[in-house]
Structures are given as structure tokens and as C-alpha cells.
Amino acid sequence: MRRALITGITGQDGSYLAELLLGKGYEVHGLIRRSSTFSTGRIEHLYRDPHEDDVRLFLHYSDLSDASSLITTLNRVKPDEVYNLGAQSHVKVSFEMPEFTADSTAMGNLRLLEAVRHIDHDVRFYQAGSSEMFGDVVDRPQTETTPFRPRSPYAISKLFAHHMTLQYRDAYGLFAANGILFNHESPRRGATFVTRKVTRGVAAILAGTMERLYLGNLDAQRDWGFAPEYVEAMWRMLQHDQPDDFVIATGEMHTVREFVEMAFALAGLDWEQYVVIDPRYFRPTEVDELCGDASKAARLLGWKPTTTFAELVRIMLASDVKEAGLDPETALVGADRAAIA
């Protein structure tokens, strides 16, 4: 039985990846930080009764800021694959907490690579990169050879981790792959990310618990995909014959405004009556547009996205409407569904 270790297992990507690997027969181990509250809501459905024979999900207290705990856990688990998804992952927050972002996202990657390098058997390593590394883009669309021009502490930290992964691959012969993932969303997306903020806001407006939705830059353009499909790409990278770097994206770009318009239209609402632009949500330096070319992943990994932008909005909104206590089948009746199917 293959064994995988996931940092960031309680996040959106970590939970979907754990689900995927368990479905493929893996034994899955995840790192979690000690906290006064539980943060395992996204993976609770994966737990089994510990008295059952087929228990294959295990959680370990550790932290990317603590090298000794990483070494101890890796030597105990002895994974075949390590997926580094742990990080301070919010771009806006990285401006407010740059040191913490660099420590968890950049140095955390380095500590984990060092631990992997010294384990006594072969390990395949995946580093979760970000399209934010491209920043002030010079090529359209962005590929694996597009120059990086990061514009936030988060993106700079991710770029450090990207290049350090390359260094360990070249210097020590590690099977280390970088995924350069463009924005990917789902009903498990964190509530402070703009897409989820929009769908939760629309659901709350429909439920009568919110009157206004406060947002920042509506003109930013992003390449949005569906998170469960993107974790499949992560897994495929570690099954490839050679370690490599891959852009994972849909190749389509949409503005935040388009996402807002579509979500409100599904609810039969005029977005302009509810959305208020709040300068507090603007970043000190903005990334205007990001759009990826995943043709290399299609050619070498056989990976292609299948969920459309409209389907993504509908999936997220339906989930949040249900969470707000409403029936999506009756609440989302105002839009012409055929027009956005």
C-alpha cells in the first residue's frame, strides 16, 4: 500500500487530495497544527471508526515552522509521496503578515525539503506553487517558461519555495515537482477568498441575513478552475516518469465582475443593488490578469480541466445556498439556467 503525507491537509486542496488518494487505495497521513479549536471540518467525512479494519487516514501534530517535528514525523511515517500544500495562502493577508508568510510558505518548504532529503528511502515530493508568482505578467498566456515577476509577499515566498524545490531536484537528485496552479475554487474554499465571499454573500442576501456585499477590485482577471480536478493534476505529477514543473489552468480568463454578475444572476438579483466597493479590500500592489496555458500538462500528464466557469459558479452557489438553510432548487430560480449551463 502506497503511503502519502500531506501538509495543509485541512485546507481546500488538502481535503480533496486526501479524498482522491484514499480512493486510490493510499494510506494518507496529514500534518495539523495544535490549536484550541478543531480545524478538521473539511476532512471529517473521511474518518472511519478506529475499531474498523480499514483505517487509512492518520493525523500528526507538526508544523512547517518546526524542523524537528517534520523530521520526526517523516521518519515515523516513511511516506512514498509528500505533498506540500501548507502555507499562509491569502495574498491580501501576506501584506499584513509578511514575516509569517515568508516563514510558513518559503522557509516551511525548505525545512520540509531538508527532512525529505535525509529520509532513508526514496520519496517523491510535490510543491504547491501559484500563478501569483507571474505577477506583473509579460507573456499571455503564462507557461512554464514565462518570467516570474511577483507582486506580493505571498508570491515572493512561493517563488522562493519554487526555486528551492528546483535546487533540491538538481543538487540532490530528489524527485521534486512544482505545480504552478492558477486559481482553483470549490465549496470548500476559504470564506475570505473572493469567489467564496461572493457565493456566501449571495446566499446570505437570499436568506435575508445580509443586505450588502463589500468587495474590492472587480476588474482583476483570473483563470478559475475546479479544485478537485487540480488535485488530480498534483497526483499525476508524482506518477510521471521524470520530475518536472507544470502549469495547471483552464486557459480562460474572467473578471471578478463576471463572477459576481453570474452568481447574482443565478439568484435572480441585480448585483449592482447589493455590491459596494470598499477600498480596504484593494491590495497595495495589484496583479491585473493571470491566464495559464496547461498544454504541457495535457501532453505529458494527460490532464485537462472539464468544469466550465459557469458550472463552477453554480456548484459553489448551490452549496452556499444550501448551507444558508435554503433549497437551491427553489432559491435559484431567477436566472435563465439554460443561458449559463
Coordinates of C-alpha atoms in Angstrom, one line a residue:
M1 CA 0.0 0.0 0.0
R2 CA 1.4 3.4 -1.0
R3 CA 1.7 6.0 1.7
A4 CA 1.4 9.8 1.3
L5 CA 2.0 12.7 3.6
I6 CA 0.1 15.9 3.1
T7 CA 0.9 19.3 4.7
G8 CA -2.2 21.5 4.7
I9 CA -4.5 18.5 4.8
T10 CA -7.3 20.5 6.5
G11 CA -7.4 23.1 3.7
Q12 CA -9.4 23.0 0.4
D13 CA -6.8 21.3 -1.6
G14 CA -5.5 19.1 1.2
S15 CA -9.0 17.7 1.8
Y16 CA -9.7 17.0 -1.8
L17 CA -6.3 15.4 -2.3
A18 CA -6.8 13.2 0.8
E19 CA -10.1 12.1 -0.7
L20 CA -8.5 11.3 -4.0
L21 CA -5.6 9.3 -2.5
L22 CA -7.8 7.3 -0.2
G23 CA -10.0 6.4 -3.2
K24 CA -6.8 5.1 -5.0
G25 CA -6.0 2.9 -2.0
Y26 CA -3.3 5.0 -0.4
E27 CA -2.6 5.3 3.3
V28 CA -2.8 9.0 4.0
H29 CA -1.1 11.0 6.7
G30 CA -1.7 14.6 7.3
L31 CA 0.1 17.3 9.4
I32 CA -2.1 19.5 11.6
R33 CA -1.1 22.3 14.0
R34 CA -2.1 22.2 17.6
S35 CA -4.9 24.6 18.3
S36 CA -7.5 25.3 20.9
T37 CA -10.2 24.6 18.3
F38 CA -10.7 21.9 15.8
S39 CA -9.9 22.8 12.1
T40 CA -10.7 19.4 10.6
G41 CA -14.2 20.1 9.3
R42 CA -13.2 19.6 5.6
I43 CA -11.9 16.1 6.3
E44 CA -14.3 14.8 8.9
H45 CA -16.3 12.8 6.3
L46 CA -13.1 10.8 5.6
Y47 CA -12.7 9.5 9.1
R48 CA -13.6 5.9 9.9
D49 CA -14.3 4.2 13.2
P50 CA -10.9 3.5 14.7
H51 CA -12.1 0.0 15.5
E52 CA -12.7 -0.8 11.8
D53 CA -10.0 -2.7 9.9
D54 CA -9.7 -0.2 7.0
V55 CA -8.4 2.9 8.8
R56 CA -6.1 4.7 6.3
L57 CA -6.2 8.3 7.4
F58 CA -3.9 9.5 10.2
L59 CA -3.2 13.0 11.5
H60 CA 0.0 14.1 13.2
Y61 CA 0.7 17.2 15.2
S62 CA 3.5 19.1 13.4
D63 CA 4.3 22.5 11.8
L64 CA 6.3 23.8 8.9
S65 CA 8.0 26.2 11.3
D66 CA 9.3 23.3 13.4
A67 CA 12.1 21.3 11.6
S68 CA 12.5 18.7 14.3
S69 CA 8.8 17.8 14.2
L70 CA 9.0 17.4 10.4
I71 CA 12.0 15.1 10.6
T72 CA 10.4 13.0 13.4
T73 CA 7.1 12.7 11.5
L74 CA 8.7 11.8 8.2
N75 CA 10.9 9.1 9.8
R76 CA 7.8 7.7 11.6
V77 CA 5.5 7.7 8.6
K78 CA 8.1 6.9 5.9
P79 CA 5.9 8.2 3.0
D80 CA 6.3 7.3 -0.6
E81 CA 4.9 10.7 -1.6
V82 CA 4.9 14.1 0.1
Y83 CA 2.6 16.9 -0.9
N84 CA 3.5 20.3 0.5
L85 CA 0.2 22.3 0.4
G86 CA 0.8 24.0 3.8
A87 CA 1.3 27.8 3.7
Q88 CA -0.2 31.2 4.6
S89 CA -2.2 31.2 1.4
H90 CA -4.0 34.6 1.4
V91 CA -2.4 37.3 -0.8
K92 CA -4.0 40.2 1.0
V93 CA -3.0 38.9 4.4
S94 CA 0.6 38.5 3.2
F95 CA 0.9 42.2 3.1
E96 CA -0.2 42.4 6.7
M97 CA 1.8 39.4 7.9
P98 CA 4.8 39.3 5.6
E99 CA 7.2 37.7 8.1
F100 CA 4.8 34.9 9.0
T101 CA 4.0 34.4 5.3
A102 CA 7.7 34.0 4.4
D103 CA 8.4 31.7 7.3
S104 CA 5.5 29.3 6.6
T105 CA 5.5 29.4 2.9
A106 CA 9.1 29.9 1.9
M107 CA 11.1 28.6 4.9
G108 CA 8.5 25.9 5.6
N109 CA 9.2 24.4 2.2
L110 CA 12.9 24.5 2.8
R111 CA 12.6 22.7 6.2
L112 CA 10.4 20.0 4.6
L113 CA 12.8 19.5 1.7
E114 CA 15.6 19.1 4.2
A115 CA 13.6 16.5 6.1
V116 CA 12.8 14.6 2.8
R117 CA 16.4 14.7 1.7
H118 CA 17.6 12.9 4.9
I119 CA 14.9 10.2 5.0
D120 CA 16.2 6.7 4.4
H121 CA 14.2 5.8 1.3
D122 CA 13.1 7.4 -2.0
V123 CA 10.3 10.0 -1.7
R124 CA 8.5 11.9 -4.4
F125 CA 7.9 15.5 -3.5
Y126 CA 5.3 17.9 -4.7
Q127 CA 5.5 21.7 -4.1
A128 CA 2.3 23.7 -4.5
G129 CA 3.2 26.8 -6.5
S130 CA 1.0 29.6 -7.5
S131 CA 0.1 31.6 -10.6
E132 CA 0.7 34.7 -8.4
M133 CA 4.4 34.1 -9.0
F134 CA 3.9 35.5 -12.5
G135 CA 2.7 38.8 -11.0
D136 CA 3.1 41.7 -13.5
V137 CA 2.9 39.4 -16.5
V138 CA 4.9 39.8 -19.6
D139 CA 3.6 36.8 -21.6
R140 CA 0.0 35.9 -22.4
P141 CA -1.0 33.2 -21.6
Q142 CA 1.6 32.1 -19.0
T143 CA 3.5 28.9 -19.4
E144 CA 6.3 27.1 -17.6
T145 CA 8.9 29.4 -19.3
T146 CA 7.2 32.7 -18.6
P147 CA 9.3 35.0 -16.4
F148 CA 8.2 35.4 -12.8
R149 CA 7.5 39.0 -11.6
P150 CA 5.8 38.5 -8.2
R151 CA 4.0 41.5 -6.6
S152 CA 3.1 40.3 -3.0
P153 CA 4.9 38.8 -0.1
Y154 CA 2.9 35.7 -0.7
A155 CA 4.0 35.4 -4.3
I156 CA 7.6 36.1 -3.4
S157 CA 7.5 33.4 -0.8
K158 CA 6.0 30.9 -3.2
L159 CA 8.7 31.8 -5.7
F160 CA 11.4 31.1 -3.1
A161 CA 9.8 27.7 -2.5
H162 CA 9.6 27.0 -6.3
H163 CA 13.3 27.7 -6.8
M164 CA 14.4 25.8 -3.7
T165 CA 12.5 22.8 -5.0
L166 CA 14.3 23.1 -8.3
Q167 CA 17.6 23.4 -6.4
Y168 CA 17.0 20.2 -4.4
R169 CA 16.0 18.4 -7.5
D170 CA 19.2 19.4 -9.3
A171 CA 21.6 19.2 -6.4
Y172 CA 20.4 16.1 -4.6
G173 CA 18.5 14.2 -7.3
L174 CA 15.2 14.4 -5.4
F175 CA 12.1 13.6 -7.4
A176 CA 10.6 17.0 -6.8
A177 CA 7.9 18.5 -8.9
N178 CA 6.5 22.1 -8.9
G179 CA 2.8 22.6 -9.7
I180 CA 2.1 26.2 -10.9
L181 CA -1.6 26.2 -10.2
F182 CA -3.9 29.0 -11.3
N183 CA -6.9 29.9 -9.1
H184 CA -9.0 26.9 -8.3
E185 CA -12.2 27.1 -6.3
S186 CA -14.9 24.9 -4.7
P187 CA -17.5 24.9 -1.9
R188 CA -14.5 24.2 0.4
R189 CA -12.7 27.4 -0.5
G190 CA -11.9 29.6 2.5
A191 CA -14.6 32.2 3.3
T192 CA -12.2 35.1 2.9
F193 CA -11.3 34.3 -0.7
V194 CA -13.2 36.5 -3.2
T195 CA -15.1 33.7 -5.0
R196 CA -16.4 32.1 -1.8
K197 CA -17.1 35.6 -0.4
V198 CA -19.3 36.3 -3.3
T199 CA -21.3 33.0 -3.2
R200 CA -21.7 33.1 0.5
G201 CA -22.8 36.7 0.2
V202 CA -25.4 35.9 -2.4
A203 CA -26.7 33.1 -0.3
A204 CA -26.9 35.3 2.8
I205 CA -28.8 38.0 0.8
L206 CA -31.2 35.4 -0.4
A207 CA -31.7 34.2 3.2
G208 CA -32.2 37.7 4.5
T209 CA -29.2 37.8 6.8
M210 CA -27.1 40.3 4.8
E211 CA -28.0 43.5 2.9
R212 CA -24.8 44.4 1.3
L213 CA -21.7 42.7 -0.1
Y214 CA -18.4 44.6 0.2
L215 CA -15.7 43.8 -2.4
G216 CA -12.5 45.3 -3.7
N217 CA -11.1 45.3 -7.3
L218 CA -13.8 44.0 -9.7
D219 CA -11.6 44.4 -12.7
A220 CA -8.9 41.8 -11.8
Q221 CA -8.9 39.0 -14.3
R222 CA -8.2 35.4 -13.2
D223 CA -8.1 31.9 -14.6
W224 CA -10.5 29.9 -12.4
G225 CA -10.8 26.1 -12.3
F226 CA -12.4 23.5 -10.1
A227 CA -10.2 22.3 -7.1
P228 CA -11.0 18.6 -7.2
E229 CA -9.6 18.5 -10.8
Y230 CA -6.5 20.3 -9.8
V231 CA -5.5 17.9 -7.1
E232 CA -5.8 15.1 -9.7
A233 CA -3.0 17.0 -11.6
M234 CA -0.9 17.1 -8.4
W235 CA -1.1 13.3 -8.1
R236 CA -0.3 12.8 -11.8
M237 CA 2.9 14.9 -11.5
L238 CA 4.2 12.4 -9.0
Q239 CA 3.3 9.4 -11.2
H240 CA 5.2 10.9 -14.1
D241 CA 8.5 9.2 -15.2
Q242 CA 10.6 12.4 -14.5
P243 CA 10.1 15.2 -12.0
D244 CA 9.1 18.4 -13.8
D245 CA 7.2 21.6 -13.4
F246 CA 3.7 22.1 -14.8
V247 CA 1.2 24.9 -15.2
I248 CA -2.3 23.8 -14.3
A249 CA -5.0 26.1 -15.6
T250 CA -8.2 26.3 -17.8
G251 CA -6.8 28.8 -20.3
E252 CA -9.8 31.1 -19.8
M253 CA -9.8 34.4 -18.1
H254 CA -12.7 36.1 -16.4
T255 CA -13.0 39.2 -14.3
V256 CA -14.2 39.3 -10.7
R257 CA -17.1 41.3 -12.0
E258 CA -18.1 38.4 -14.3
F259 CA -18.1 36.1 -11.3
V260 CA -20.3 38.5 -9.3
E261 CA -22.7 39.0 -12.2
M262 CA -23.1 35.3 -12.8
A263 CA -23.6 34.5 -9.1
F264 CA -26.3 37.2 -8.6
A265 CA -28.0 36.3 -11.9
L266 CA -28.4 32.7 -10.7
A267 CA -30.2 34.1 -7.7
G268 CA -32.4 36.4 -9.9
L269 CA -30.8 39.5 -8.3
D270 CA -29.3 42.7 -9.8
W271 CA -25.7 42.7 -8.4
E272 CA -25.4 46.5 -8.6
Q273 CA -28.1 46.9 -6.0
Y274 CA -26.1 44.9 -3.4
V275 CA -22.4 45.2 -4.1
V276 CA -20.4 48.0 -2.5
I277 CA -16.8 48.7 -3.5
D278 CA -14.6 49.1 -0.3
P279 CA -11.1 50.4 -0.8
R280 CA -9.9 48.4 2.2
Y281 CA -10.0 45.3 0.1
F282 CA -7.6 46.6 -2.5
R283 CA -4.1 45.3 -2.4
P284 CA -1.1 47.7 -2.1
T285 CA 0.1 46.2 -5.5
E286 CA -2.3 44.5 -7.8
V287 CA -2.0 41.7 -10.3
D288 CA -4.2 42.7 -13.1
E289 CA -4.5 39.5 -15.1
L290 CA -3.5 35.8 -15.0
C291 CA -4.3 33.2 -17.6
G292 CA -2.5 29.9 -17.9
D293 CA -1.5 27.5 -20.7
A294 CA -1.7 23.9 -19.5
S295 CA -0.8 22.3 -22.8
K296 CA 2.3 20.7 -21.3
A297 CA 0.2 19.0 -18.6
A298 CA -2.2 17.8 -21.3
R299 CA 0.6 16.4 -23.4
L300 CA 2.7 14.8 -20.7
L301 CA 0.2 14.0 -17.9
G302 CA -3.0 13.6 -19.9
W303 CA -4.6 16.2 -17.7
K304 CA -7.3 18.6 -18.9
P305 CA -10.0 20.6 -16.9
T306 CA -13.6 19.7 -17.5
T307 CA -15.6 22.0 -15.3
T308 CA -16.6 25.3 -17.0
F309 CA -16.6 28.7 -15.4
A310 CA -20.4 28.8 -15.3
E311 CA -20.6 25.3 -13.7
L312 CA -18.0 26.3 -11.1
V313 CA -20.1 29.4 -10.1
R314 CA -23.3 27.2 -10.0
I315 CA -21.7 24.5 -7.9
M316 CA -20.3 26.9 -5.3
L317 CA -23.5 29.0 -5.1
A318 CA -25.8 25.9 -4.7
S319 CA -23.6 24.7 -1.9
D320 CA -23.7 28.0 0.0
V321 CA -27.4 28.4 -0.6
K322 CA -28.0 25.0 1.0
E323 CA -25.7 25.9 3.9
A324 CA -27.8 29.1 4.4
G325 CA -30.8 26.8 5.0
L326 CA -32.4 27.3 1.6
D327 CA -33.3 24.8 -1.1
P328 CA -31.1 25.5 -4.2
E329 CA -33.8 24.1 -6.5
T330 CA -36.3 26.7 -5.4
A331 CA -34.0 29.6 -4.4
L332 CA -32.0 29.7 -7.6
V333 CA -35.0 30.3 -9.9
G334 CA -34.4 33.9 -11.1
A335 CA -31.8 33.2 -13.7
D336 CA -32.1 31.7 -17.1
R337 CA -30.2 28.5 -16.3
A338 CA -30.0 27.4 -19.9
A339 CA -28.1 30.5 -20.8
I340 CA -25.3 29.8 -18.3
A341 CA -25.3 26.0 -18.4

